[in-house]
Amino acid sequence: MTDSNRTIAPDDRMVNRIIFVLSLLGLIMAIYVLQSFLRSSSIICLTGSGCEVVRKSAAAWPFGIPVPAVGAVGYTFLSVLALLRTIRDDRRLIMGILGMAAFGVVFVTWFTYTEIFVIRGICSWCVLSAVNMFVIFALTMMTVKKHRLLGFR
Amino acid sequence: MKITSETKLFLGIIGATLVIVIAALFAFSKPAAPARSYARDELIPVGTTVTGSASASAYLVEFSDYQCPACKAWEPTVTEIISAYGDRMQFAYRHFPLDQHQVADTAARAAEAAGLQGKFWEMHSLLFGNQERMSDTIFAELAAQLSLDNDRFQNDMNSAAVREKIGRDRGDGIKFGVDSTPSFYLNGRKLELKEFDDLKKAVSQAVK
């Protein structure tokens, strides 16, 4: 079980490291796409013109907020929480990561649906970010399950 | 608070990441080369569907796709601009049907076929107005709504001349750097637009 007075258990370190690195990679992707949104500049895109189509769509600016800004904030939270776990292995930190990753999974699922059915364009960075968020969520769930948090047996 | 070796490792990774991000932002922040300007007769070759004043010095060219939601979203702004500045500007519509849109090419041919019976802009409006239910079966219905000669409409839609025109538009679009739809060129230069108002502002400046 986790203990608020001790540092992260050795067998949790590797998973936490992976979550941390994936969060930073997500943050870098989000910043790259965000600067393109804000500067209206072109994006290197693995799916042809998909990123440009998404960038120019009003659906990629919910409430006037560019979608990658949401990603940047989410990944920043995840990175900070993973960092804090190296200082103090508090149950609330892993639950915070779980909450953030769960929101991330819902958000990327909604946006992938929007890309396919509303915008009708696929941005490769959004797909990579969606996969990244699902992996972070799965790794967090593994940790939560291992420590029998959330009623897991 | 206890700084562990693990924490130091993470802080090291953050430091390295920051260096990479700052270097990348610095590289990306270099001013982009000014957009290339294209001649009017390149952007509006003979046979292009135009409206507004042919003698005006200002001209706006749109590369668009009837099945693209963003193009539909921009349409009211384009219509507003044509009605406000049509006497001081020429507007040209050029086709750029995207591969991922299954009936975009057919829709473009339907607009051209209607144009051959003098009803391009009417069909243009109907196509955007019916975008959500666009399929291969809708075009005859739209032609009937415009009281077009259906046999002629179907023949023209499938004619080599109309197909060539759409192909020429698309080829020109690629040559001019169209990387998404809609793309606008004002007085020869490609516009980078974020909001609908950006287009209105650019045109109002150009017609002064």
XYZ file of C-alpha atoms in Angstrom:
361
model
C 0.000 0.000 0.000
C 1.118 3.569 -0.503
C 2.259 5.628 2.435
C 2.230 9.421 2.489
C 5.502 9.446 4.430
C 7.654 7.446 2.046
C 8.969 7.830 -1.459
C 7.727 5.851 -4.417
C 8.149 2.086 -4.112
C 10.939 0.645 -6.317
C 8.504 -1.561 -8.230
C 6.343 1.483 -9.082
C 9.277 3.549 -10.290
C 9.445 2.225 -13.821
C 5.721 2.753 -14.455
C 5.938 6.256 -12.995
C 8.964 7.013 -15.182
C 7.056 5.891 -18.283
C 4.015 8.002 -17.328
C 6.313 10.983 -16.757
C 8.151 10.618 -20.086
C 4.898 10.042 -22.010
C 3.413 13.147 -20.341
C 6.413 15.210 -21.408
C 6.167 13.845 -24.955
C 2.459 14.736 -24.957
C 3.330 18.205 -23.708
C 5.897 18.714 -26.482
C 3.376 17.598 -29.124
C 0.703 19.884 -27.650
C 3.076 22.879 -27.623
C 4.100 22.228 -31.233
C 0.500 22.045 -32.445
C -0.560 24.955 -30.208
C 2.053 27.314 -31.673
C 0.734 26.416 -35.127
C -2.842 27.159 -34.022
C -1.865 30.515 -32.531
C 0.450 31.597 -35.340
C -1.729 30.133 -38.128
C 1.379 28.452 -39.452
C 1.538 25.151 -41.280
C 2.027 21.872 -39.415
C 4.186 18.917 -40.393
C 1.504 16.270 -40.770
C 1.689 12.514 -41.315
C -1.895 12.486 -42.601
C -1.494 14.873 -45.544
C -3.575 18.013 -45.145
C -5.477 16.598 -42.144
C -3.739 18.780 -39.549
C -4.461 21.940 -41.565
C -8.095 20.932 -42.020
C -8.427 20.378 -38.267
C -6.576 23.587 -37.398
C -8.883 25.681 -39.563
C -12.069 24.107 -38.219
C -14.150 25.980 -35.654
C -14.722 22.605 -33.945
C -11.045 22.608 -32.935
C -11.621 25.805 -30.927
C -14.323 24.831 -28.360
C -15.358 27.955 -26.397
C -12.596 29.785 -28.250
C -9.918 27.575 -26.666
C -7.577 25.822 -29.080
C -7.742 22.062 -28.447
C -3.941 21.674 -28.066
C -4.046 24.178 -25.177
C -6.243 21.708 -23.288
C -3.694 18.994 -24.042
C -0.803 21.187 -22.886
C -2.507 21.906 -19.548
C -3.465 18.234 -19.041
C -0.001 16.904 -19.821
C 1.585 19.557 -17.591
C -0.582 18.375 -14.679
C 0.325 14.750 -15.372
C 4.059 15.582 -15.526
C 3.943 17.529 -12.253
C 1.962 14.824 -10.452
C 4.379 12.119 -11.664
C 7.291 14.284 -10.502
C 5.707 14.778 -7.063
C 5.364 11.007 -6.696
C 9.167 10.786 -6.655
C 9.200 13.038 -3.593
C 6.270 11.568 -1.680
C 4.271 8.500 -2.615
C 0.914 9.858 -1.581
C -2.253 7.988 -2.577
C -3.806 11.300 -3.643
C -1.114 11.809 -6.274
C -1.828 8.562 -8.128
C -5.553 9.284 -7.811
C -4.886 12.762 -9.247
C -3.045 11.190 -12.184
C -5.919 8.758 -12.650
C -8.483 11.601 -12.624
C -6.459 13.674 -15.099
C -5.845 10.679 -17.386
C -9.541 9.726 -17.240
C -10.492 13.262 -18.272
C -7.824 13.050 -20.986
C -9.238 9.799 -22.326
C -12.765 11.249 -22.455
C -11.463 14.410 -24.117
C -9.375 12.661 -26.795
C -12.251 10.266 -27.512
C -14.616 13.201 -27.980
C -12.120 15.012 -30.199
C -11.347 11.937 -32.312
C -15.109 11.537 -32.876
C -15.293 15.245 -33.807
C -12.385 14.883 -36.232
C -13.933 11.898 -38.006
C -17.606 12.916 -38.110
C -17.660 16.728 -37.862
C -14.373 18.041 -39.247
C -13.844 15.038 -41.518
C -10.103 15.346 -41.269
C -7.556 13.481 -39.181
C -4.616 15.239 -37.545
C -1.768 12.785 -36.960
C -0.608 14.669 -33.841
C -4.091 14.362 -32.327
C -4.078 10.613 -33.029
C -0.638 10.213 -31.435
C -1.785 12.260 -28.445
C -4.942 10.154 -28.106
C -2.928 6.906 -28.121
C -0.476 8.468 -25.648
C -3.285 9.412 -23.273
C -4.828 5.939 -23.452
C -1.424 4.383 -22.586
C -0.992 6.759 -19.625
C -4.495 5.883 -18.437
C -3.828 2.137 -18.770
C -0.523 2.382 -16.863
C -2.210 4.398 -14.115
C -5.020 1.863 -13.867
C -2.402 -0.883 -13.491
C -0.878 0.962 -10.526
C -4.271 1.692 -8.987
C -5.301 -1.935 -9.359
C -2.006 -3.214 -7.962
C -2.415 -1.145 -4.799
C -6.099 -2.066 -4.560
C -7.227 1.523 -4.683
C -10.733 2.327 -5.956
C -12.108 -0.900 -4.474
C -10.005 -3.239 -6.687
C -9.399 -6.682 -5.181
C 10.262 17.369 1.380
C 12.852 14.842 0.334
C 14.624 15.188 -2.994
C 15.431 11.638 -4.022
C 17.733 10.443 -6.772
C 14.552 9.618 -8.691
C 13.418 13.254 -8.328
C 16.805 14.438 -9.591
C 16.447 12.130 -12.605
C 13.006 13.602 -13.381
C 14.268 17.166 -12.952
C 17.127 16.328 -15.325
C 14.644 15.059 -17.901
C 12.575 18.258 -17.483
C 15.708 20.356 -17.959
C 16.660 18.500 -21.143
C 13.093 18.770 -22.419
C 12.995 22.508 -21.752
C 16.226 22.987 -23.698
C 14.756 21.056 -26.655
C 11.416 22.943 -26.536
C 13.070 26.374 -26.260
C 15.451 25.546 -29.127
C 12.532 24.348 -31.242
C 10.404 27.425 -30.431
C 13.361 29.636 -31.334
C 13.742 27.820 -34.651
C 10.018 28.027 -35.414
C 9.784 31.707 -34.456
C 11.974 32.774 -37.357
C 9.816 34.932 -39.589
C 8.346 32.950 -42.443
C 9.251 33.933 -45.962
C 6.616 36.223 -47.451
C 3.942 34.318 -49.348
C 4.617 34.121 -53.067
C 2.388 36.215 -55.266
C 0.662 34.697 -58.288
C -0.483 36.558 -61.381
C -4.189 37.178 -61.822
C -4.407 35.187 -65.027
C -2.716 32.250 -63.287
C -5.182 32.286 -60.418
C -8.187 33.099 -62.594
C -7.566 31.370 -65.935
C -10.068 31.686 -68.761
C -13.192 29.662 -68.027
C -13.071 30.072 -64.237
C -16.432 30.842 -62.646
C -16.327 34.423 -61.440
C -18.655 37.035 -60.045
C -18.288 40.689 -59.104
C -16.447 43.341 -61.060
C -14.076 42.041 -63.741
C -12.529 45.513 -64.093
C -11.764 45.923 -60.386
C -8.109 45.697 -59.413
C -8.885 43.616 -56.320
C -9.582 39.931 -56.750
C -10.273 37.093 -54.352
C -9.926 33.445 -55.321
C -11.281 30.592 -53.236
C -10.232 26.944 -53.559
C -13.013 24.932 -51.995
C -14.712 21.558 -51.655
C -18.498 21.135 -51.461
C -18.185 18.286 -48.986
C -15.826 20.090 -46.621
C -17.522 21.363 -43.431
C -15.015 24.196 -43.043
C -15.861 25.398 -46.588
C -19.544 25.442 -45.677
C -18.740 27.341 -42.467
C -16.881 29.999 -44.494
C -19.605 30.282 -47.136
C -21.776 32.923 -45.351
C -18.690 35.107 -44.910
C -17.795 34.772 -48.602
C -21.398 35.576 -49.601
C -21.364 38.621 -47.313
C -18.100 39.822 -48.841
C -19.406 39.384 -52.395
C -22.542 41.381 -51.619
C -20.611 44.107 -49.811
C -17.675 44.482 -52.204
C -18.851 42.837 -55.435
C -18.725 46.150 -57.256
C -15.100 46.762 -56.243
C -13.710 43.249 -56.399
C -13.801 40.122 -58.530
C -14.440 36.784 -56.853
C -13.447 33.457 -58.421
C -14.497 30.044 -57.195
C -12.163 27.157 -57.968
C -12.610 23.496 -57.159
C -10.363 21.556 -54.830
C -12.254 18.318 -54.081
C -10.374 16.407 -51.406
C -9.704 12.692 -51.852
C -11.253 11.766 -48.508
C -14.619 13.236 -49.564
C -16.333 10.587 -51.641
C -18.720 12.768 -53.656
C -16.815 16.074 -53.597
C -15.606 15.599 -57.166
C -19.125 14.745 -58.369
C -20.478 17.785 -56.518
C -17.917 19.998 -58.241
C -18.978 18.558 -61.607
C -22.634 19.166 -60.712
C -21.865 22.841 -60.056
C -20.047 23.119 -63.374
C -22.839 21.304 -65.236
C -25.386 23.683 -63.704
C -23.100 26.540 -64.705
C -23.345 25.441 -68.326
C -27.078 26.115 -68.017
C -26.427 29.481 -66.331
C -27.068 28.352 -62.763
C -23.635 27.783 -61.218
C -24.171 29.999 -58.176
C -27.660 28.612 -57.532
C -26.273 25.065 -57.552
C -23.291 26.253 -55.480
C -25.681 27.433 -52.734
C -27.781 24.278 -52.928
C -24.709 22.037 -52.631
C -23.514 23.747 -49.464
C -27.092 23.882 -48.157
C -27.452 20.114 -48.584
C -23.954 19.128 -47.523
C -25.089 16.907 -44.628
C -27.113 14.652 -46.883
C -24.814 14.764 -49.877
C -24.611 11.497 -51.805
C -24.493 10.339 -55.418
C -28.274 10.397 -55.630
C -28.833 14.010 -54.614
C -27.568 15.786 -57.722
C -30.500 14.963 -59.995
C -32.840 16.185 -57.260
C -30.952 19.492 -56.954
C -30.951 19.872 -60.739
C -34.731 19.401 -60.722
C -35.070 22.068 -58.018
C -33.283 24.478 -60.361
C -35.430 23.349 -63.316
C -32.346 22.270 -65.244
C -32.555 20.107 -68.348
C -31.694 16.853 -66.608
C -30.383 14.974 -69.637
C -28.065 17.804 -70.505
C -27.079 18.173 -66.836
C -26.141 14.479 -66.573
C -24.211 14.575 -69.859
C -22.317 17.690 -68.856
C -21.524 16.288 -65.415
C -19.823 13.340 -67.048
C -18.254 15.225 -69.932
C -14.517 15.266 -70.457
C -14.497 19.070 -70.545
C -16.027 19.390 -67.080
C -13.756 16.694 -65.651
C -10.748 18.468 -67.155
C -11.800 21.769 -65.626
C -12.057 20.256 -62.141
C -8.708 18.515 -62.685
C -7.119 21.781 -63.823
C -8.454 23.606 -60.751
C -7.126 20.918 -58.453
C -3.759 20.814 -60.223
C -3.466 24.593 -60.039
C -4.406 24.495 -56.356
C -1.562 22.090 -55.635
C 0.789 24.280 -57.690
C -0.249 27.373 -55.716
C 0.255 25.636 -52.369
C -3.326 24.837 -51.387
C -2.881 22.538 -48.396
C -6.387 22.687 -46.946
C -9.843 23.841 -47.867
C -10.977 26.496 -48.077
C -7.871 28.418 -49.158
C -8.124 32.036 -50.220
C -5.851 34.128 -52.416
C -6.289 37.871 -52.288
C -4.646 39.889 -55.038
C -2.378 36.954 -55.781
C -1.241 36.148 -52.243
C -2.401 33.253 -50.116
C -4.140 34.358 -46.948
C -3.493 32.765 -43.559
C -6.811 33.167 -41.791
C -7.860 32.263 -38.289
C -11.285 33.809 -38.031
C -14.034 34.729 -40.474
C -13.466 38.401 -39.677
C -9.854 38.125 -40.849
C -11.092 37.602 -44.412
C -13.513 40.545 -44.190
C -10.735 42.779 -42.875
C -8.288 41.681 -45.581
C -10.807 42.304 -48.359
C -11.939 45.668 -46.965
C -8.280 46.775 -46.934
C -7.724 45.487 -50.479
C -10.680 47.323 -52.008
C -9.780 50.714 -50.507
